[in-house]
Amino acid sequence: MDLPKEVRYRPYADWSDTEIETIQENVAKSPWHATYHIEPKTGLLNDPNGFSYFNGKFQLFYQNWPFGAAHGLKQWVHTESTDLVHFSETGITLEPDNANDSHGAYSGSAYQIGDKLFLFYTGNVRDENWVRNPLQIGAWMDKNGHIEKFKEVLIQQPQDVTEHFRDPQIFEYQNDFYAIVGAQNHEKQGFIKLYKAVDRDVYHWKFVGDLEFGGTGSEYMIECPNLVFVDGKPVLLYSPQGLDKVELSYDNIYPNTYKIYQSFDAEKPALLDGSPIFNLDYGFEAYATQGFNTPDGRALIVSWIGLPDVDYPTDKYDYQGAMSLVKELTLKNGKLYQYPVEAITSLRASEEIFVPKATTNNSYELELAFESDTLTELVLFADSRGRGLKITVDTQTGKITLDRSAAGKQYALDFGTSRSCTIDTGEIVEASIFIDKSIFEIFINKGEKVFTGRVFPTEQQTGIQINSGNPKGYYYNLNY
Ligand code: FRU
């Protein structure tokens, strides 16, 4: 939603209780609230931040402007979870309240150091002429959730980057702390800078070099770079804005991509023997995905189900955006798989053999198997005329297509109403489908390919219809 700068950057303290109540009442009126996905209490949710493990719990923050569905003065909002499925908001926030983050506490990461959680983030600072000076800054969160910001700036804007320099991700590698930061050079190409904490001291970051990762510079900015290790192999997840479609075909305004490597040379610094670049998700919206390695070595990711510069049907209710399920990354035959964590099955409240249904509560999971050499057409969020989210699965060609053009309220039409992908294994065997009111997450072959996105159904769009084919499997009602 377009709101004047004065509104978007109005100090938090200036918003009256009455104004905030009006916003809350408006948010409550939406028919599209999710039941088991994280949504903002009010305003806009964007990137996942500070995804980590600390104090016996998983920590997950999100970027938020609390006063409406627009990108304004951003804060971090804290949630925590013990099972990676049930997350609760704690009321803790990292607010933009000092000179180093005056125009927003932008995205970043977190890592337990000693008995505290270190938050590493970008302070978005602008001067009176609206010239931006991005600062990489830090804060400690203690076990009681008390946050104390560092006074000192940890990394200043280097000479060879423009104002686009942000989203530090801290990770530990061979007993040292490193951070990668997304950047744009003066030729308007995206790149990534690597820093190392001198003697593991997070107050002192030394520039190691520009990370060689096999990028071509066809993007104009790399947002939210994340390095995780999957079975010892480095995997770089990043959001290259403006990436040339000759390099990688994608339909969304900005892609979220990844590359798999054989090794990481922290001194050169380089990611070596990289795969081609791939789309992380084939749906309508998944962006700024953040990952981390858990203390027990798993690689977990979570994505923003939303995109920058896109208006959503919920905007008129003063909120926008949701967080994806937590997905675990694995490698099978050198290929990256993403699949919800095991504990997701704890949401299953009832199990039924899958059959078409005239009505559901649009909060369910499907586990479906498809016959070979068959064209299946399935409509979710279907009304009595069969209008809804159409999923076509062709097991002869290995092609899967989603069409949301008849699924309720339309938006982002400039970017088309269908998405598709082809399965590399040649065989589409099964799909796990998670539906949550206005959110879908579809995992093909246990996460070989993923479609994430939104639809905003009418009140009548609650059914499941089969137009052709005979998929077999289970339907589960989900309860949070
Ligand atoms: C990505 C992003 C980040 C930035 C944040 C601001 O969506 O633009 O690069 O830190 O959002 O909210």
Coordinates of C-alpha atoms and ligand atoms in Angstrom, one line a residue:
M1 CA 0.0 0.0 0.0
D2 CA 1.3 3.5 -0.8
L3 CA 1.4 5.7 2.2
P4 CA 3.2 9.0 2.5
K5 CA 6.7 8.9 4.0
E6 CA 5.6 11.0 6.9
V7 CA 3.2 8.3 8.0
R8 CA 5.6 5.4 7.3
Y9 CA 8.4 7.0 9.3
R10 CA 6.4 8.5 12.1
P11 CA 8.0 7.7 15.4
Y12 CA 6.4 4.7 17.2
A13 CA 5.7 6.9 20.3
D14 CA 3.6 9.3 18.3
W15 CA 0.9 6.7 17.5
S16 CA -1.9 7.0 20.0
D17 CA -3.7 4.1 21.7
T18 CA -6.8 5.0 19.8
E19 CA -5.1 4.9 16.5
I20 CA -3.6 1.5 17.4
E21 CA -6.9 0.2 18.4
T22 CA -8.5 1.3 15.2
I23 CA -5.8 -0.6 13.3
Q24 CA -6.3 -3.7 15.5
E25 CA -10.0 -3.6 14.9
N26 CA -9.5 -3.4 11.1
V27 CA -7.0 -6.3 11.2
A28 CA -9.6 -8.4 13.0
K29 CA -12.1 -7.9 10.2
S30 CA -10.2 -9.9 7.6
P31 CA -11.7 -13.2 6.5
W32 CA -8.3 -14.6 5.6
H33 CA -6.4 -15.0 8.8
A34 CA -4.1 -18.0 8.9
T35 CA -4.5 -20.6 11.7
Y36 CA -1.1 -22.3 11.9
H37 CA 1.2 -19.8 10.2
I38 CA 2.8 -16.7 11.8
E39 CA 1.2 -13.5 10.7
P40 CA 1.8 -10.0 12.1
K41 CA -0.5 -8.9 14.8
T42 CA -0.8 -5.6 12.9
G43 CA 0.9 -4.1 9.9
L44 CA 3.4 -5.6 7.5
L45 CA 5.5 -8.7 8.1
N46 CA 8.5 -9.2 5.8
D47 CA 11.8 -11.1 6.3
P48 CA 12.5 -13.7 8.9
N49 CA 15.3 -12.5 11.1
G50 CA 17.5 -13.9 13.9
F51 CA 16.4 -17.5 13.3
S52 CA 18.5 -19.4 15.9
Y53 CA 18.6 -21.6 18.9
F54 CA 19.0 -20.1 22.4
N55 CA 18.0 -20.8 25.9
G56 CA 16.5 -24.1 25.1
K57 CA 14.2 -22.7 22.4
F58 CA 14.1 -21.8 18.7
Q59 CA 14.2 -18.1 18.2
L60 CA 12.5 -16.4 15.2
F61 CA 12.0 -12.7 14.7
Y62 CA 10.3 -11.0 11.8
Q63 CA 10.6 -7.7 10.1
N64 CA 7.5 -5.6 10.9
W65 CA 6.0 -2.2 10.4
P66 CA 3.1 -2.3 12.9
F67 CA 0.9 0.5 11.7
G68 CA -0.3 -0.6 8.3
A69 CA 0.3 -2.8 5.2
A70 CA 3.3 -0.8 4.0
H71 CA 7.1 -0.8 4.3
G72 CA 7.7 1.8 7.0
L73 CA 10.0 2.2 10.0
K74 CA 10.9 -1.4 10.6
Q75 CA 11.3 -3.3 13.9
W76 CA 12.0 -6.9 14.8
V77 CA 9.3 -8.8 16.5
H78 CA 10.3 -11.9 18.5
T79 CA 8.7 -15.3 18.6
E80 CA 9.9 -18.5 20.1
S81 CA 9.1 -22.2 19.8
T82 CA 10.2 -25.5 21.2
D83 CA 9.0 -27.7 18.4
L84 CA 9.4 -25.5 15.3
V85 CA 5.7 -25.7 14.6
H86 CA 4.1 -23.8 17.4
F87 CA 5.5 -20.3 17.6
S88 CA 4.4 -17.7 20.2
E89 CA 5.0 -14.0 20.2
T90 CA 6.7 -12.9 23.4
G91 CA 6.1 -9.2 23.2
I92 CA 9.9 -8.6 22.8
T93 CA 10.8 -6.2 20.0
L94 CA 14.0 -4.7 18.6
E95 CA 12.8 -1.2 17.9
P96 CA 14.4 1.5 15.7
D97 CA 15.1 3.8 18.6
N98 CA 18.5 5.3 18.3
A99 CA 20.9 7.1 16.0
N100 CA 22.3 3.9 14.5
D101 CA 19.0 2.5 13.4
S102 CA 16.9 5.7 13.2
H103 CA 15.1 4.7 10.0
G104 CA 14.7 1.0 10.7
A105 CA 16.1 -2.0 12.4
Y106 CA 16.6 -3.9 9.1
S107 CA 17.2 -7.6 8.6
G108 CA 19.9 -9.7 10.2
S109 CA 20.7 -12.9 12.1
A110 CA 21.4 -14.2 15.5
Y111 CA 23.8 -16.6 17.2
Q112 CA 24.3 -17.7 20.8
I113 CA 27.6 -16.5 22.2
G114 CA 28.3 -17.3 25.9
D115 CA 25.0 -17.0 27.7
K116 CA 23.5 -14.4 25.4
L117 CA 22.0 -14.2 22.0
F118 CA 24.0 -11.9 19.7
L119 CA 21.7 -10.1 17.2
F120 CA 23.6 -8.8 14.1
Y121 CA 21.5 -6.5 12.0
T122 CA 21.4 -3.5 9.7
G123 CA 20.7 0.0 11.0
N124 CA 19.0 1.9 8.3
V125 CA 20.0 5.5 8.8
R126 CA 19.0 8.5 6.6
D127 CA 20.1 12.1 6.9
E128 CA 17.9 15.2 6.5
N129 CA 18.3 14.9 2.6
W130 CA 17.1 11.3 2.8
V131 CA 20.6 10.0 1.9
R132 CA 21.0 6.5 3.4
N133 CA 23.9 5.3 5.4
P134 CA 23.5 1.6 6.1
L135 CA 25.3 0.4 9.3
Q136 CA 25.9 -3.1 10.4
I137 CA 25.2 -3.1 14.2
G138 CA 24.6 -5.5 17.1
A139 CA 22.7 -6.1 20.2
W140 CA 22.6 -8.7 23.0
M141 CA 19.5 -10.5 24.1
D142 CA 19.7 -12.1 27.5
K143 CA 17.7 -15.1 28.8
N144 CA 15.0 -12.8 30.2
G145 CA 14.5 -11.3 26.7
H146 CA 16.2 -8.0 27.7
I147 CA 17.8 -6.5 24.6
E148 CA 20.8 -4.2 24.9
K149 CA 22.1 -2.5 21.8
F150 CA 25.9 -2.0 21.1
K151 CA 26.9 1.6 21.1
E152 CA 29.6 1.0 18.4
V153 CA 29.0 0.4 14.8
L154 CA 30.4 -3.0 13.8
I155 CA 30.8 -2.5 10.1
Q156 CA 30.7 0.8 8.3
Q157 CA 29.7 1.3 4.7
P158 CA 32.7 0.4 2.6
Q159 CA 33.9 2.7 -0.3
D160 CA 33.0 0.2 -3.0
V161 CA 29.3 -0.2 -2.1
T162 CA 26.3 2.1 -2.7
E163 CA 23.7 2.7 -0.1
H164 CA 22.5 -0.9 -0.6
F165 CA 24.6 -2.8 2.0
R166 CA 22.6 -4.9 4.4
D167 CA 21.4 -8.1 6.0
P168 CA 24.4 -9.6 7.9
Q169 CA 24.3 -13.3 8.5
I170 CA 26.6 -14.6 11.2
F171 CA 27.7 -18.3 11.1
E172 CA 30.4 -20.3 12.8
Y173 CA 33.0 -22.1 10.6
Q174 CA 36.0 -24.0 11.9
N175 CA 35.8 -22.3 15.2
D176 CA 35.6 -18.8 13.9
F177 CA 32.7 -16.4 13.5
Y178 CA 32.0 -15.1 10.0
A179 CA 29.4 -12.8 8.5
I180 CA 28.2 -12.3 5.0
V181 CA 26.5 -9.1 4.0
G182 CA 24.5 -8.3 0.8
A183 CA 25.8 -5.4 -1.3
Q184 CA 25.6 -3.4 -4.5
N185 CA 28.7 -2.0 -6.2
H186 CA 28.9 1.3 -8.0
E187 CA 28.3 -0.5 -11.3
K188 CA 25.0 -1.5 -9.8
Q189 CA 25.8 -5.1 -9.5
G190 CA 25.0 -7.3 -6.6
F191 CA 27.7 -9.0 -4.6
I192 CA 28.5 -10.4 -1.2
K193 CA 31.1 -9.3 1.4
L194 CA 32.7 -11.6 3.9
Y195 CA 33.9 -10.6 7.4
K196 CA 35.5 -12.5 10.2
A197 CA 35.3 -11.7 13.9
V198 CA 38.8 -11.2 15.1
D199 CA 39.6 -13.8 17.8
R200 CA 35.8 -14.6 17.9
D201 CA 35.2 -11.2 19.3
V202 CA 31.9 -9.9 17.7
Y203 CA 32.8 -6.3 18.5
H204 CA 35.7 -6.6 16.0
W205 CA 35.0 -7.6 12.4
K206 CA 37.7 -7.7 9.8
F207 CA 37.0 -7.6 6.1
V208 CA 38.1 -10.9 4.5
G209 CA 37.1 -10.2 0.9
D210 CA 34.3 -10.2 -1.7
L211 CA 33.0 -13.7 -1.6
E212 CA 33.4 -15.6 -4.9
F213 CA 30.2 -17.6 -5.3
G214 CA 29.9 -17.9 -9.1
G215 CA 27.6 -14.8 -9.4
T216 CA 27.5 -13.0 -12.7
G217 CA 26.6 -9.6 -11.4
S218 CA 23.4 -9.6 -13.6
E219 CA 21.4 -8.8 -10.5
Y220 CA 21.6 -5.2 -9.1
M221 CA 21.4 -6.2 -5.5
I222 CA 21.7 -9.3 -3.4
E223 CA 19.4 -9.2 -0.4
C224 CA 19.5 -11.6 2.5
P225 CA 22.4 -13.9 1.7
N226 CA 22.6 -17.0 3.9
L227 CA 25.2 -19.7 4.0
V228 CA 24.2 -23.0 5.6
F229 CA 25.9 -26.4 5.6
V230 CA 23.8 -29.4 4.5
D231 CA 25.6 -32.7 5.1
G232 CA 28.8 -30.7 5.1
K233 CA 28.2 -29.1 1.7
P234 CA 27.8 -25.3 1.7
V235 CA 24.5 -24.0 0.3
L236 CA 24.0 -20.3 -0.4
L237 CA 20.5 -19.0 -0.3
Y238 CA 20.0 -15.5 -1.6
S239 CA 17.6 -13.0 -3.1
P240 CA 19.1 -11.5 -6.2
Q241 CA 17.0 -8.5 -7.2
G242 CA 16.8 -7.9 -10.9
L243 CA 18.6 -11.1 -11.9
D244 CA 18.7 -11.5 -15.7
K245 CA 16.0 -14.0 -16.8
V246 CA 18.4 -15.4 -19.3
E247 CA 20.5 -16.6 -16.4
L248 CA 17.5 -18.1 -14.6
S249 CA 13.9 -18.1 -15.6
Y250 CA 11.5 -16.8 -12.9
D251 CA 8.1 -15.1 -12.8
N252 CA 7.9 -13.3 -9.5
I253 CA 9.0 -9.7 -9.1
Y254 CA 12.3 -10.9 -7.5
P255 CA 13.6 -14.4 -7.3
N256 CA 14.8 -16.3 -4.2
T257 CA 17.6 -18.6 -5.3
Y258 CA 20.3 -21.0 -4.2
K259 CA 23.5 -22.7 -5.2
I260 CA 25.1 -25.8 -3.8
Y261 CA 28.9 -26.0 -3.5
Q262 CA 31.5 -28.7 -2.7
S263 CA 33.5 -26.6 -0.2
F264 CA 34.1 -23.2 1.4
D265 CA 37.5 -21.5 1.4
A266 CA 37.2 -18.9 4.1
E267 CA 40.5 -17.3 3.3
K268 CA 40.2 -16.8 -0.5
P269 CA 37.2 -16.3 0.2
A270 CA 35.3 -18.5 -2.1
L271 CA 32.5 -21.0 -2.4
L272 CA 34.0 -23.7 -4.7
D273 CA 32.6 -26.1 -7.4
G274 CA 29.2 -24.5 -7.4
S275 CA 26.0 -25.9 -9.0
P276 CA 24.0 -23.8 -11.4
I277 CA 21.7 -21.3 -9.8
F278 CA 18.2 -22.6 -9.0
N279 CA 14.9 -21.2 -7.9
L280 CA 14.3 -22.1 -4.3
D281 CA 10.5 -22.0 -4.8
Y282 CA 8.2 -22.2 -7.8
G283 CA 5.2 -20.5 -6.3
F284 CA 3.9 -17.0 -6.4
E285 CA 5.7 -15.7 -3.3
A286 CA 8.7 -16.9 -1.2
Y287 CA 11.4 -14.4 -0.5
A288 CA 14.2 -13.4 1.9
T289 CA 14.5 -17.0 3.1
Q290 CA 16.7 -17.3 6.2
G291 CA 18.5 -20.5 7.3
F292 CA 20.8 -21.6 10.1
N293 CA 22.4 -24.8 11.3
T294 CA 21.0 -26.0 14.5
P295 CA 23.3 -27.1 17.4
D296 CA 22.6 -30.7 16.3
G297 CA 23.7 -29.9 12.7
R298 CA 20.4 -29.7 10.8
A299 CA 19.9 -27.0 8.2
L300 CA 16.5 -25.2 8.8
I301 CA 15.0 -22.5 6.7
V302 CA 12.0 -20.2 6.8
S303 CA 10.7 -17.9 4.1
W304 CA 8.7 -14.7 4.0
I305 CA 5.5 -15.6 2.1
G306 CA 5.3 -12.3 0.4
L307 CA 7.3 -10.1 -1.9
P308 CA 8.6 -6.5 -1.9
D309 CA 6.7 -4.0 -4.0
V310 CA 3.5 -6.1 -4.2
D311 CA 0.1 -5.0 -2.9
Y312 CA -2.0 -7.7 -1.3
P313 CA -5.8 -8.0 -0.8
T314 CA -5.3 -7.9 3.0
D315 CA -3.8 -4.4 2.8
K316 CA -7.2 -2.8 3.3
Y317 CA -7.3 -4.6 6.7
D318 CA -4.0 -3.0 7.7
Y319 CA -1.8 -6.1 7.6
Q320 CA 0.2 -8.1 5.0
G321 CA 2.6 -11.1 4.9
A322 CA 3.1 -14.4 6.6
M323 CA 5.9 -16.7 7.5
S324 CA 6.3 -20.1 5.9
L325 CA 6.5 -23.4 7.8
V326 CA 10.0 -24.3 9.0
K327 CA 11.6 -26.5 6.3
E328 CA 14.5 -28.8 6.8
L329 CA 17.1 -29.0 4.0
T330 CA 18.6 -32.3 2.9
L331 CA 20.6 -33.4 -0.1
K332 CA 19.7 -36.5 -2.0
N333 CA 21.8 -37.5 -5.0
G334 CA 23.3 -34.0 -4.9
K335 CA 19.9 -32.3 -5.1
L336 CA 18.4 -30.0 -2.5
Y337 CA 15.2 -31.0 -0.8
Q338 CA 13.1 -28.8 1.5
Y339 CA 10.4 -30.4 3.7
P340 CA 8.5 -29.3 6.8
V341 CA 10.1 -30.5 10.1
E342 CA 8.8 -33.9 11.4
A343 CA 6.8 -32.2 14.2
I344 CA 4.4 -30.8 11.6
T345 CA 2.4 -34.0 11.9
S346 CA 1.5 -33.0 15.4
L347 CA -1.0 -30.6 13.8
R348 CA -3.0 -33.5 12.4
A349 CA -6.4 -33.7 14.2
S350 CA -8.1 -36.3 12.1
E351 CA -7.2 -38.6 9.2
E352 CA -9.5 -39.5 6.3
I353 CA -9.1 -41.3 3.0
F354 CA -8.8 -38.5 0.4
V355 CA -12.0 -37.9 -1.6
P356 CA -13.3 -34.7 -3.2
K357 CA -15.2 -32.5 -0.7
A358 CA -17.8 -29.8 -1.2
T359 CA -16.6 -27.9 1.9
T360 CA -13.6 -27.9 4.2
N361 CA -12.5 -25.2 6.6
N362 CA -9.5 -24.4 4.4
S363 CA -7.1 -25.5 7.1
Y364 CA -5.9 -29.0 6.1
E365 CA -3.1 -31.2 4.8
L366 CA -3.2 -33.5 1.8
E367 CA -0.8 -36.3 1.1
L368 CA -1.4 -37.5 -2.4
A369 CA 0.1 -40.0 -4.7
F370 CA -0.3 -39.7 -8.5
E371 CA -0.5 -42.5 -11.1
S372 CA 2.1 -42.6 -13.8
D373 CA 1.2 -41.4 -17.4
T374 CA -1.8 -39.6 -16.0
L375 CA -3.0 -36.0 -16.2
T376 CA -4.6 -35.0 -12.9
E377 CA -6.5 -31.8 -12.4
L378 CA -7.3 -30.8 -8.9
V379 CA -9.0 -27.7 -7.7
L380 CA -8.4 -26.5 -4.1
F381 CA -10.4 -23.6 -2.6
A382 CA -13.1 -24.7 -5.1
D383 CA -16.6 -23.2 -5.2
S384 CA -19.6 -25.2 -6.5
R385 CA -18.7 -24.1 -10.0
G386 CA -15.2 -25.6 -9.6
R387 CA -13.5 -22.2 -9.6
G388 CA -10.4 -22.1 -7.3
L389 CA -6.7 -22.9 -7.3
K390 CA -6.2 -25.3 -10.1
I391 CA -3.3 -27.7 -9.8
T392 CA -2.4 -29.7 -12.9
V393 CA -0.1 -32.7 -12.5
D394 CA 1.1 -34.4 -15.6
T395 CA 3.1 -37.5 -14.7
Q396 CA 3.9 -38.2 -18.3
T397 CA 5.9 -35.0 -18.9
G398 CA 6.8 -34.4 -15.2
K399 CA 5.1 -30.9 -15.3
I400 CA 3.2 -29.3 -12.6
T401 CA 1.2 -26.1 -13.0
L402 CA -0.7 -23.9 -10.6
D403 CA -3.3 -21.5 -11.8
R404 CA -4.8 -19.0 -9.4
S405 CA -6.8 -16.9 -11.9
A406 CA -10.1 -18.2 -10.6
A407 CA -9.1 -18.3 -6.9
G408 CA -10.8 -15.3 -5.3
K409 CA -9.4 -11.9 -5.1
Q410 CA -6.8 -11.2 -7.8
Y411 CA -3.6 -9.2 -7.3
A412 CA 0.0 -8.9 -8.7
L413 CA -1.5 -9.5 -12.1
D414 CA 1.5 -8.0 -13.8
F415 CA 3.4 -11.2 -12.9
G416 CA 0.9 -13.6 -14.3
T417 CA -1.6 -16.0 -12.7
S418 CA 0.1 -19.3 -13.2
R419 CA 3.4 -21.0 -12.1
S420 CA 4.9 -24.2 -13.1
C421 CA 7.9 -26.5 -12.8
T422 CA 9.2 -29.7 -14.1
I423 CA 10.4 -32.6 -11.9
D424 CA 14.0 -33.6 -12.7
T425 CA 13.6 -37.1 -11.5
G426 CA 11.1 -37.5 -14.4
E427 CA 8.6 -39.1 -12.0
I428 CA 6.1 -37.2 -10.0
V429 CA 5.2 -39.6 -7.2
E430 CA 3.5 -37.5 -4.6
A431 CA 2.6 -34.2 -3.2
S432 CA 2.2 -32.9 0.4
I433 CA -0.1 -29.9 0.4
F434 CA -0.6 -27.6 3.3
I435 CA -3.6 -25.3 3.2
D436 CA -4.1 -22.5 5.7
K437 CA -7.1 -20.2 4.8
S438 CA -5.1 -18.0 2.3
I439 CA -1.8 -19.8 2.2
F440 CA -0.6 -22.9 0.4
E441 CA 2.7 -24.7 0.6
I442 CA 3.0 -27.6 -1.8
F443 CA 5.9 -30.1 -1.6
I444 CA 6.4 -32.3 -4.6
N445 CA 8.2 -35.6 -4.0
K446 CA 8.9 -34.8 -0.4
G447 CA 10.4 -31.4 -1.2
E448 CA 12.2 -31.9 -4.5
K449 CA 10.2 -28.9 -5.8
V450 CA 8.1 -26.5 -3.7
F451 CA 5.3 -24.1 -4.5
T452 CA 4.5 -21.5 -1.9
G453 CA 1.9 -18.8 -2.3
R454 CA -1.3 -17.0 -1.4
V455 CA -4.8 -17.0 -2.7
F456 CA -7.6 -14.9 -1.2
P457 CA -10.7 -17.1 -1.7
T458 CA -14.3 -16.0 -1.6
E459 CA -16.5 -17.3 1.2
Q460 CA -17.8 -20.0 -1.1
Q461 CA -14.3 -21.3 -2.1
T462 CA -13.8 -24.0 0.5
G463 CA -14.0 -27.2 -1.5
I464 CA -11.7 -29.8 -3.2
Q465 CA -12.6 -30.9 -6.7
I466 CA -11.0 -33.5 -9.0
N467 CA -11.5 -32.8 -12.7
S468 CA -9.4 -35.6 -14.0
G469 CA -7.1 -38.3 -12.7
N470 CA -7.4 -40.3 -9.6
P471 CA -5.0 -39.2 -6.9
K472 CA -5.0 -41.4 -3.8
G473 CA -4.0 -40.5 -0.3
Y474 CA -5.1 -38.8 2.9
Y475 CA -6.8 -35.7 4.1
Y476 CA -6.0 -34.4 7.5
N477 CA -7.7 -31.7 9.4
L478 CA -5.1 -29.5 11.1
N479 CA -5.5 -28.0 14.5
Y480 CA -3.0 -25.5 15.9
Ligands
FRU1 C1 14.3 -7.8 2.0 C2 14.7 -6.4 2.7 C3 16.1 -6.5 3.3 C4 16.0 -5.4 4.3 C5 14.6 -5.5 4.8 C6 13.9 -4.3 5.2 O1 13.0 -7.9 1.9 O2 14.6 -5.4 1.7 O3 17.1 -6.4 2.4 O4 16.9 -5.6 5.3 O5 13.8 -6.1 3.7 O6 12.7 -4.5 5.8

